Structure formats: C-alpha cells, structure tokens
Short mmCIF file of C-alpha atoms and ligand atoms in Angstrom, two decimals:
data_model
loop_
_atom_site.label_atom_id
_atom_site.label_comp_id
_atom_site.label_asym_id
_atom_site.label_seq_id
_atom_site.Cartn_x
_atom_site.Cartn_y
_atom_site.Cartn_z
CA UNK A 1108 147.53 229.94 152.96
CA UNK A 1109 147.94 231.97 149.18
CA UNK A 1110 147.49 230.63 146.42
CA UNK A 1111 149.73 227.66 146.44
CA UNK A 1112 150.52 228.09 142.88
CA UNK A 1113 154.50 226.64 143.42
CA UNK A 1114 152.66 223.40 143.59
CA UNK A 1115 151.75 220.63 141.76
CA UNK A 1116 147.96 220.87 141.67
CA UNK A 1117 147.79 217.41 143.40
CA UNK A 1118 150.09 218.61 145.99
CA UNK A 1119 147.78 222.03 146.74
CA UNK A 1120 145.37 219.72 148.12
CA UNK A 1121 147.98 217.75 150.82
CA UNK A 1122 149.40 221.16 151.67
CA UNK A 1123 146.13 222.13 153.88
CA UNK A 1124 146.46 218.70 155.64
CA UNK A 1125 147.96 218.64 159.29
CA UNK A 1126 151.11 218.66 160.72
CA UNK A 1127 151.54 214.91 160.71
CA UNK A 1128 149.95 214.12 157.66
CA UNK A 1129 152.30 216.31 155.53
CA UNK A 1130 155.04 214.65 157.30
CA UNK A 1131 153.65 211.04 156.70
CA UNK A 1132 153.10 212.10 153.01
CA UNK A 1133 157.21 213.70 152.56
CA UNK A 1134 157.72 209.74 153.18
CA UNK A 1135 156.06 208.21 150.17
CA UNK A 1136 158.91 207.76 147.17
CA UNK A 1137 158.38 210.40 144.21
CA UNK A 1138 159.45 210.49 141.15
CA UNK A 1139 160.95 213.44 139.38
CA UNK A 1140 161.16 213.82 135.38
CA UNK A 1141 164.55 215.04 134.56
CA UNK A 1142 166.21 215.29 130.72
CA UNK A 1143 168.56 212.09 131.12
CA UNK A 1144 166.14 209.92 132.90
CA UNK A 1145 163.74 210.57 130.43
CA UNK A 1146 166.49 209.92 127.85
CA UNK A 1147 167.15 206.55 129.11
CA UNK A 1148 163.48 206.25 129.43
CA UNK A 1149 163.88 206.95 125.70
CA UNK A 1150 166.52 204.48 124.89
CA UNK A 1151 164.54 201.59 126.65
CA UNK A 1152 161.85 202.40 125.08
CA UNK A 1153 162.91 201.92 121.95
CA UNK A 1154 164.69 198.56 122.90
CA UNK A 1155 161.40 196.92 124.24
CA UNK A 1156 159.76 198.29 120.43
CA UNK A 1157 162.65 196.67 118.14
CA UNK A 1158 161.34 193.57 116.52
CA UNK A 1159 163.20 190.53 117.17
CA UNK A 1160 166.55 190.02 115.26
CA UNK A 1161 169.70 188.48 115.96
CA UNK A 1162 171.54 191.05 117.65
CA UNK A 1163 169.47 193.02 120.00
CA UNK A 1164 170.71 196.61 121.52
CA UNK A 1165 171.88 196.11 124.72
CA UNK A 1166 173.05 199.17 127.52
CA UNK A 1167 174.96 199.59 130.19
CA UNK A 1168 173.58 202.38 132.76
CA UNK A 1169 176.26 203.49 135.41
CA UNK A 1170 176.85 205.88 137.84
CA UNK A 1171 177.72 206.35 141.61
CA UNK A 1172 175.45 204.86 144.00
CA UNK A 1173 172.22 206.78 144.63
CA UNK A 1174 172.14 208.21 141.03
CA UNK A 1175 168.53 207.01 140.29
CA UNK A 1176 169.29 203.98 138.17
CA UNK A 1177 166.97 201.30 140.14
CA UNK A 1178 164.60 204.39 140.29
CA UNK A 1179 164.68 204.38 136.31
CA UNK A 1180 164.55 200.26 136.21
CA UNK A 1181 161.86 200.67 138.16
CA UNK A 1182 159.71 202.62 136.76
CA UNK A 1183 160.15 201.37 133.59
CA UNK A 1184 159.22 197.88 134.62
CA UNK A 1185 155.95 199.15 136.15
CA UNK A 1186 154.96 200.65 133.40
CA UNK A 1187 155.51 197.18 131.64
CA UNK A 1188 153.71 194.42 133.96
CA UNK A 1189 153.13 191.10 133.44
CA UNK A 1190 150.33 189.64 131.58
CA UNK A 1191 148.75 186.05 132.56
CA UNK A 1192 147.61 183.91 129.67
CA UNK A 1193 144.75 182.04 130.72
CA UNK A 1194 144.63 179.89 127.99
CA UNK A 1195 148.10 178.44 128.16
CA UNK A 1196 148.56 179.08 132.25
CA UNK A 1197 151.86 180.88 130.94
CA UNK A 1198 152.49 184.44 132.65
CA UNK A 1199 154.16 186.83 130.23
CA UNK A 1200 157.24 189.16 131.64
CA UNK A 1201 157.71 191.47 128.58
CA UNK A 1202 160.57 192.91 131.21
CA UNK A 1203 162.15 190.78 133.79
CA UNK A 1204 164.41 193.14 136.23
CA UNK A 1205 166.46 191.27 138.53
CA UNK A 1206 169.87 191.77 140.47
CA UNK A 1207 173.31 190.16 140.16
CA UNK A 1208 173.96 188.15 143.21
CA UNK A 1209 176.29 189.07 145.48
CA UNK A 1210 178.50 186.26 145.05
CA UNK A 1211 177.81 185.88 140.89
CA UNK A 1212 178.81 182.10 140.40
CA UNK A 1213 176.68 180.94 137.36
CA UNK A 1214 174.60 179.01 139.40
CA UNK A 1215 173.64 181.52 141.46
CA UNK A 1216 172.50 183.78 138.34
CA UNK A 1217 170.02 181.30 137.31
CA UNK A 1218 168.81 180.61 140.02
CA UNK A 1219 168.37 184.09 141.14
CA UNK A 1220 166.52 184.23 137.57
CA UNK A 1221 164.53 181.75 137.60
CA UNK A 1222 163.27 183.01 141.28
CA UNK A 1223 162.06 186.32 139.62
CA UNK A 1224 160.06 184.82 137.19
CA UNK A 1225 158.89 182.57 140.00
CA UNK A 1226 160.10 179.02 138.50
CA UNK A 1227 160.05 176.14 140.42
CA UNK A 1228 163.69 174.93 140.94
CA UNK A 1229 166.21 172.54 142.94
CA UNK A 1230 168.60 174.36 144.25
CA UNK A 1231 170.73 171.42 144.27
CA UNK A 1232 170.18 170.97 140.68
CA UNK A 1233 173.71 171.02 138.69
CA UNK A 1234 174.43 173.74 136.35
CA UNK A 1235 173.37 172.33 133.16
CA UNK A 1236 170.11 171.62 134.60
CA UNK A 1237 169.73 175.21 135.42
CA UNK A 1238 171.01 176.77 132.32
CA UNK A 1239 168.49 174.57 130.19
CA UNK A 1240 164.74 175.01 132.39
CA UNK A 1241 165.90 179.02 132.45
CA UNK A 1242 166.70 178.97 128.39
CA UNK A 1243 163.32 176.83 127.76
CA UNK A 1244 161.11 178.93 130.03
CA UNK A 1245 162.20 182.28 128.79
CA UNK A 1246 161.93 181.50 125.05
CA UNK A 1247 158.22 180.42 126.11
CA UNK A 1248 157.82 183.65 127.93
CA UNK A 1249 160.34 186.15 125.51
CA UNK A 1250 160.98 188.99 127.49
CA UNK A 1251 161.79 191.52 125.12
CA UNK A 1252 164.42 193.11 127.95
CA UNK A 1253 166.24 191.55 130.56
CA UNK A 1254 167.38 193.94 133.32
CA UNK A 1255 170.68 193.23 135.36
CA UNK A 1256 171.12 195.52 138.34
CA UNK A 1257 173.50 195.83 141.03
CA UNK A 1258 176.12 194.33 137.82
CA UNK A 1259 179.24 196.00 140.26
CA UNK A 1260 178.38 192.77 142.65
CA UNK A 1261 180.42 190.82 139.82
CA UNK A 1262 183.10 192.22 141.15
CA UNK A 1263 183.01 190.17 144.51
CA UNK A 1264 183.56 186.78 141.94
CA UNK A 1265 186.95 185.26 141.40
CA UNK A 1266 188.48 186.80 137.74
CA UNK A 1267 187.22 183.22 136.54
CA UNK A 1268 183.48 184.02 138.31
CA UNK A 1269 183.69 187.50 136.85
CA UNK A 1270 184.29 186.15 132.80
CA UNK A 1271 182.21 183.15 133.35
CA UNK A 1272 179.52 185.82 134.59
CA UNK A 1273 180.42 188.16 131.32
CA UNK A 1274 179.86 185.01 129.15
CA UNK A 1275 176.29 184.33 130.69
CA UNK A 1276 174.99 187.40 129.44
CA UNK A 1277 176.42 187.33 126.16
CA UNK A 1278 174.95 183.96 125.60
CA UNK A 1279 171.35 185.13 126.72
CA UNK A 1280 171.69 187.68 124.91
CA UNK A 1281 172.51 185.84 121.78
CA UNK A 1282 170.46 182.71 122.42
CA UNK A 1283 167.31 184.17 123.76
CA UNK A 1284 167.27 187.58 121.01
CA UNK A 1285 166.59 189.75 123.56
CA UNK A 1286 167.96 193.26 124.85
CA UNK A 1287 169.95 192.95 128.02
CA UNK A 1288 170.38 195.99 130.28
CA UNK A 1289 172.81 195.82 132.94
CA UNK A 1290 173.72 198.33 135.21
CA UNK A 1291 176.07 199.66 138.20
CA UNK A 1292 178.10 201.79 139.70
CA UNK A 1293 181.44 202.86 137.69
CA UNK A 1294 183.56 200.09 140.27
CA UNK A 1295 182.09 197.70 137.26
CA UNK A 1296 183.01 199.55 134.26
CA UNK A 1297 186.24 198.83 133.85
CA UNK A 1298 185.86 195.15 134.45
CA UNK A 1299 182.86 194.97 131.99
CA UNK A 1300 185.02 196.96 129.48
CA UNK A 1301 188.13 194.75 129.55
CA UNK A 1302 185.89 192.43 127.31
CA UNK A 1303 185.88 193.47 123.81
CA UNK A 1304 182.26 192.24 123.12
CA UNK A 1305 180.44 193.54 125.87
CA UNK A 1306 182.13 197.13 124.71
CA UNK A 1307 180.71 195.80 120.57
CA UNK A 1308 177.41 194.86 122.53
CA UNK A 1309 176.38 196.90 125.26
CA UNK A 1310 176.15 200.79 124.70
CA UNK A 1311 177.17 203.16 127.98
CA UNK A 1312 175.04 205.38 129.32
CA UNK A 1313 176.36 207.54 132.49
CA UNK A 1314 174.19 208.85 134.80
CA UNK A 1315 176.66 211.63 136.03
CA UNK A 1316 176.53 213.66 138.97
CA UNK A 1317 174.88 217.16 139.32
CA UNK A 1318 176.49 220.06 138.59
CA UNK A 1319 175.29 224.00 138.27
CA UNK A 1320 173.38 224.36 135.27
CA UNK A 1321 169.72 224.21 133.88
CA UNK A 1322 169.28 221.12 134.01
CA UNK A 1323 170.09 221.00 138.27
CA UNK A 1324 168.11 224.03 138.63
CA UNK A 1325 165.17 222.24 136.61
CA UNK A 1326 165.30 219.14 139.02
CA UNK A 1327 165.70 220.57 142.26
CA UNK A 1328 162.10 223.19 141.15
CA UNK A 1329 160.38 220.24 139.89
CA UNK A 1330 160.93 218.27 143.56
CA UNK A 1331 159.84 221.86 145.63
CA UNK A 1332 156.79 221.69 143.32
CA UNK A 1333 156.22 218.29 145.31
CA UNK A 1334 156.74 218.62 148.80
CA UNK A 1335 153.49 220.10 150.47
CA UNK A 1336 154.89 223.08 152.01
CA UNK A 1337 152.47 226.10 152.35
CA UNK A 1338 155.11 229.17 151.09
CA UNK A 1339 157.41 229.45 147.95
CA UNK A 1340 161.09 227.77 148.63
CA UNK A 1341 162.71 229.56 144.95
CA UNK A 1342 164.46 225.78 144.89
CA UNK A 1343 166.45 226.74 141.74
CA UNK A 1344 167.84 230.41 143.19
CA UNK A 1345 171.67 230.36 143.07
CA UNK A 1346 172.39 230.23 147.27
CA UNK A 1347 170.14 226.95 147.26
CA UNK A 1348 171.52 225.54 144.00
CA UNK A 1349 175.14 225.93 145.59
CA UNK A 1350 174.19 224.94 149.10
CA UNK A 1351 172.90 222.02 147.51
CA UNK A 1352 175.91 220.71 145.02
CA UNK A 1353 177.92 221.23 147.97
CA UNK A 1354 176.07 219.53 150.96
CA UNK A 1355 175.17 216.37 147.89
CA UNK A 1356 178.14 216.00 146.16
CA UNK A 1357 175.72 216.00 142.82
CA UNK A 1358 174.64 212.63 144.27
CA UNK A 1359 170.20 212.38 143.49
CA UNK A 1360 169.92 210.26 146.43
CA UNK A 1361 171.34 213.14 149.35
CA UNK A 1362 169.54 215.85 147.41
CA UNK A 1363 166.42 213.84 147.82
CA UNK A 1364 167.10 213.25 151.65
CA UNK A 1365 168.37 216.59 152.56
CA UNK A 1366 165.41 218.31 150.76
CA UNK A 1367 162.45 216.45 152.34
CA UNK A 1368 164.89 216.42 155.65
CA UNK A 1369 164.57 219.92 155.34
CA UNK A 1370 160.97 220.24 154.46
CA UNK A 1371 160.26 217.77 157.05
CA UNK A 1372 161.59 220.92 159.69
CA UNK A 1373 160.04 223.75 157.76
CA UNK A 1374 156.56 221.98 158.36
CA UNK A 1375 157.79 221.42 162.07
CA UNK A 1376 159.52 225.13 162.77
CA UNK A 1377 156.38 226.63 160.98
CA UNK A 1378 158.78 228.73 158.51
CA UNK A 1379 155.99 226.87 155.78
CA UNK A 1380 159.52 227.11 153.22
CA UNK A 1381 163.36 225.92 152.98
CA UNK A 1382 165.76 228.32 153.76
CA UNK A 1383 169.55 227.54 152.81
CA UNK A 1384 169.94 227.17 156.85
CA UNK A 1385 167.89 224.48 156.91
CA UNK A 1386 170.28 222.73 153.85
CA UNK A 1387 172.68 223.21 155.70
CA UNK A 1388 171.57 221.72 159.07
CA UNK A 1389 170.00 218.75 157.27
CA UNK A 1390 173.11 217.85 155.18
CA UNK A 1391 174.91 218.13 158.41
CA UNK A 1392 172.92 215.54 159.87
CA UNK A 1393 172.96 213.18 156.88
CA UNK A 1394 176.77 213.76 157.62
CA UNK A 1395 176.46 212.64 160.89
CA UNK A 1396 174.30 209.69 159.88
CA UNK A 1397 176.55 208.11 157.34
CA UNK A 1398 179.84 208.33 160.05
N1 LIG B 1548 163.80 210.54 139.46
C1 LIG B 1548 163.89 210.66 140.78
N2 LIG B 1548 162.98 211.41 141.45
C2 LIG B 1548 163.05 211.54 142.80
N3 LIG B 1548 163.98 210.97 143.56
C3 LIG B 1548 164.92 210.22 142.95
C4 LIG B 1548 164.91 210.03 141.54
N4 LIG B 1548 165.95 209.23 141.22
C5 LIG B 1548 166.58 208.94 142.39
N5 LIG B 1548 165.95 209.52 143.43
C6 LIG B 1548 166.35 209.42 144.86
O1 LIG B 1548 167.62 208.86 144.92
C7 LIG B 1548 167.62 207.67 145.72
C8 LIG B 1548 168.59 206.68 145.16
O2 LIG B 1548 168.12 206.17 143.91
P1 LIG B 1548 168.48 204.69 143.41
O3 LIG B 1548 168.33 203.72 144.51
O4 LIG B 1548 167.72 204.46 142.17
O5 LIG B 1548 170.03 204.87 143.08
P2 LIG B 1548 171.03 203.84 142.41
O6 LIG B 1548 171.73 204.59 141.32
O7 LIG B 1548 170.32 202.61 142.03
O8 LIG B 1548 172.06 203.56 143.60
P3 LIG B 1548 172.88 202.22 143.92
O9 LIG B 1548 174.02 202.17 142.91
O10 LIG B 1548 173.41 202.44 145.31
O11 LIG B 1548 171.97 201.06 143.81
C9 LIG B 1548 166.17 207.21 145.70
O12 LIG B 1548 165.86 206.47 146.86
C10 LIG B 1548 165.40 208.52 145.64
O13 LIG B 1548 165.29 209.10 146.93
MG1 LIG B 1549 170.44 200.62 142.70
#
C-alpha cells in the first residue's frame, strides 16, 4: 500500500479500510483551511473579541452560491456554542446564526429569530409584540454576533419589505451593540448597497471564485490529502488544476463534488488515484445532474 505519506495522518489509517467503508467515509462533510476562509475566520474573530461600544463592526460576506460561506458560518458558530446558566435558567448564545426568510416581512424575521434561540412565541402575536420579547431576550442573552444568512432571500420582499428588512438590522445593530454579519450571494449586493448606511456599517468581504494560482493549487492538495485513496493524485499539477477551473467554474461547491465523485470511482475502478479522465467524467455527470 506505500507509505501513504500524501495523507493526512488521520486519513492513513481509513485508507486500509474496505471498499465500502472508504466510500461511506468520502460522504462525511470536511473542512479545508484555505487563506480567505481563514481571513474571514480572522475578521470574525476579532468582532466576537471587541468590547461592547456603540457602533459595533459589522460584514457583509458574498459570493456565488456554493462558495463556502454557510461552511465558514458554520464553523465558526461551532466553535462558539452555547453556554446554560444554571443559576439564572438563561442559555447564553455568544453567536446566534440564523437565515433570512424567504419571504422577509418583519414579522417573519423575528419570529424566525426568536425560533433559533428557541423562544416561546405566538405566531399571531402583532409586530410590536415581537419586536419587544426579541429586543428584551437578546439584551439578557447579548450575543456578541448575530449571523444573517441566505440575506439574497430579501430580495423576494416588496421594495417596501426589502427597506423595512434593511432597517431591522440597522436597529439591532444599534439597539442591541452587537456585530451583525449578513451574508449572500452577489443578487443582494446591490440592493444592500443602495442604502448609504449599510455601505457606512457593514464592511464587504467577497468570497470570489477560483482561479489558477497558489492559492487554488494549495486548496485542491490540501482536499487530496483527505480523501483516503491508497496512491498519490499530484492534485495541484497544472492538467488537474485546469481540468478543474474548467469543469467548476471556480465554484468550492463542484470542486468538492467532482473530486470525491471522482475519488469515489478511483476506489471503485481500483486505479487507487484521480486521473484528469476521471475530472472529466465526473464533471460531466454533475453536468448532467444539474439539467
Ligand atoms: N472549506 C471548505 N472545505 C471543504 N469543502 C468546502 C469548503 N467550503 C465549501 N465547501 C464545499 O462547498 C459546498 C458549498 O458550500 P456552502 O453551502 O457553504 O456554500 P454557500 O456559499 O453558502 O452557497 P449558497 O449561497 O448556495 O448558500 C459545501 O457543501 C462543501 O462541499
Ligand atoms: Mg449558504
């Protein structure tokens, strides 16, 4: 079997497993460190250390779809869980990561808020009712960042929805002192930039697509260093770097697919590596898949 040393040492052990066991484990989600992740890893970072003042940082994270950016949210917020207080009953959420409903009335928001922190609530209850048990339970429980995913699904609101939505956040922002980080594909930008605050307020960060350079070649060894195959792919060699880009589009998500679609049939054919055929075959039936 060699030496395995293109590996990840906890990988070398999965590679001797069967057939079916190497496939079941290509299934399970990994994460791969890459510079910009880790930068916004960085930036949030520093947001959930700033002490309390009156106008927090807040970000806006954007890219295409399948650029990582719930990956990110995510695995920031696990490394931040909640703490129960047995003494006052209260649990603490120094990160509360939810999603902008798909149709983003007010109403809606809170609600969908107050059902992440798992608040009892009337969902007949009016507006103001809303607004004020959300604003007095999170200044109990001061989340030092409030995440806002999916923030393009504010586009699906009237132009009234879509301000009245815009307002919302400012006002948390401002009333509860905490960082707000929304994010969404670029469909959202321009709608989120048409307000002069939010551009004042909330600093961009784009999550662009892959292109040929270090950086690419540094992601796409990092993932062959976790898939459990028994011979050396060369991931970051120029023919699989371009085969890549091309079958992708730069986008995280297909490169993810089409290279444990690919090591899926390596571990089935027996070839034990990923040959730029078997890019190719996989990204043509992603292709297929997604017409
Ligand atoms: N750091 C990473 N390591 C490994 N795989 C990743 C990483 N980031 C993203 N991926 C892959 O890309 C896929 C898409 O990521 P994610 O769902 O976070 O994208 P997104 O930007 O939130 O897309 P959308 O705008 O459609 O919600 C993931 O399911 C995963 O397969
Ligand atoms: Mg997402």
């Amino acid at each position: 079997m060699g030496d395995l040393k293109h590996l990840l040492e906890s990988i070398r052990l999965i590679a001797a497993f069967d057939e079916k066991e190497r496939i079941t484990h290509l299934r399970q989600d990994r994460w791969i460190d890459y510079p910009r992740a880790a930068r916004v890893l960085q930036l949030l970072n520093e947001m959930h250390e700033t002490p309390q003042r009156n106008r927090m940082p807040c970000l806006l994270l954007h890219g295409d779809s399948g650029m990582g950016k719930s990956m990110i949210i995510e695995k920031f917020r696990r490394a931040h869980p909640t703490v129960y207080d047995r003494k006052t009953g209260v649990e603490h959420y120094s990160v509360i990561s939810m999603e902008m409903p798909a149709s983003p009335s007010q109403r809606r928001f809170y609600a969908q808020l107050l059902q992440t922190i798992h608040a009892p609530y009337r969902p007949s209850d009016r507006l103001e009712a809303l607004e004020f048990t959300t604003i007095k339970l999170l200044t109990v429980i001061k989340p030092r960042i409030l995440f806002v995913d999916e923030i393009h699904n504010l586009l699906s609101g009237s132009p009234r929805e879509q301000r009245a939505a815009l307002n919302l956040l400012k006002f948390l922002a401002n009333k509860l002192n905490c960082c707000i980080v929304v994010s969404g594909t670029q469909d959202a930008l321009a709608t989120l930039q048409s307000d002069d605050q939010m551009v004042s307020r909330f600093r961009p960060f784009e999550l662009a697509r892959w292109k040929e350079n270090d950086e690419f070649r540094g992601f796409v060894q990092a993932f062959e260093k976790t898939l459990p195959l028994r011979q050396k792919s060369g991931l970051g060699e120029q023919p699989f770097v371009q085969a890549l880009l091309a079958a992708s589009h730069g986008v995280t998500g297909s490169i993810a697919e089409i290279l444990t679609g690919a090591a899926r049939a390596a571990i089935r054919i027996g070839t034990e590596r990923i040959t730029v055929d078997l890019i190719r075959a996989e990204a043509g039936l992603l292709a297929a898949a997604i017409v």
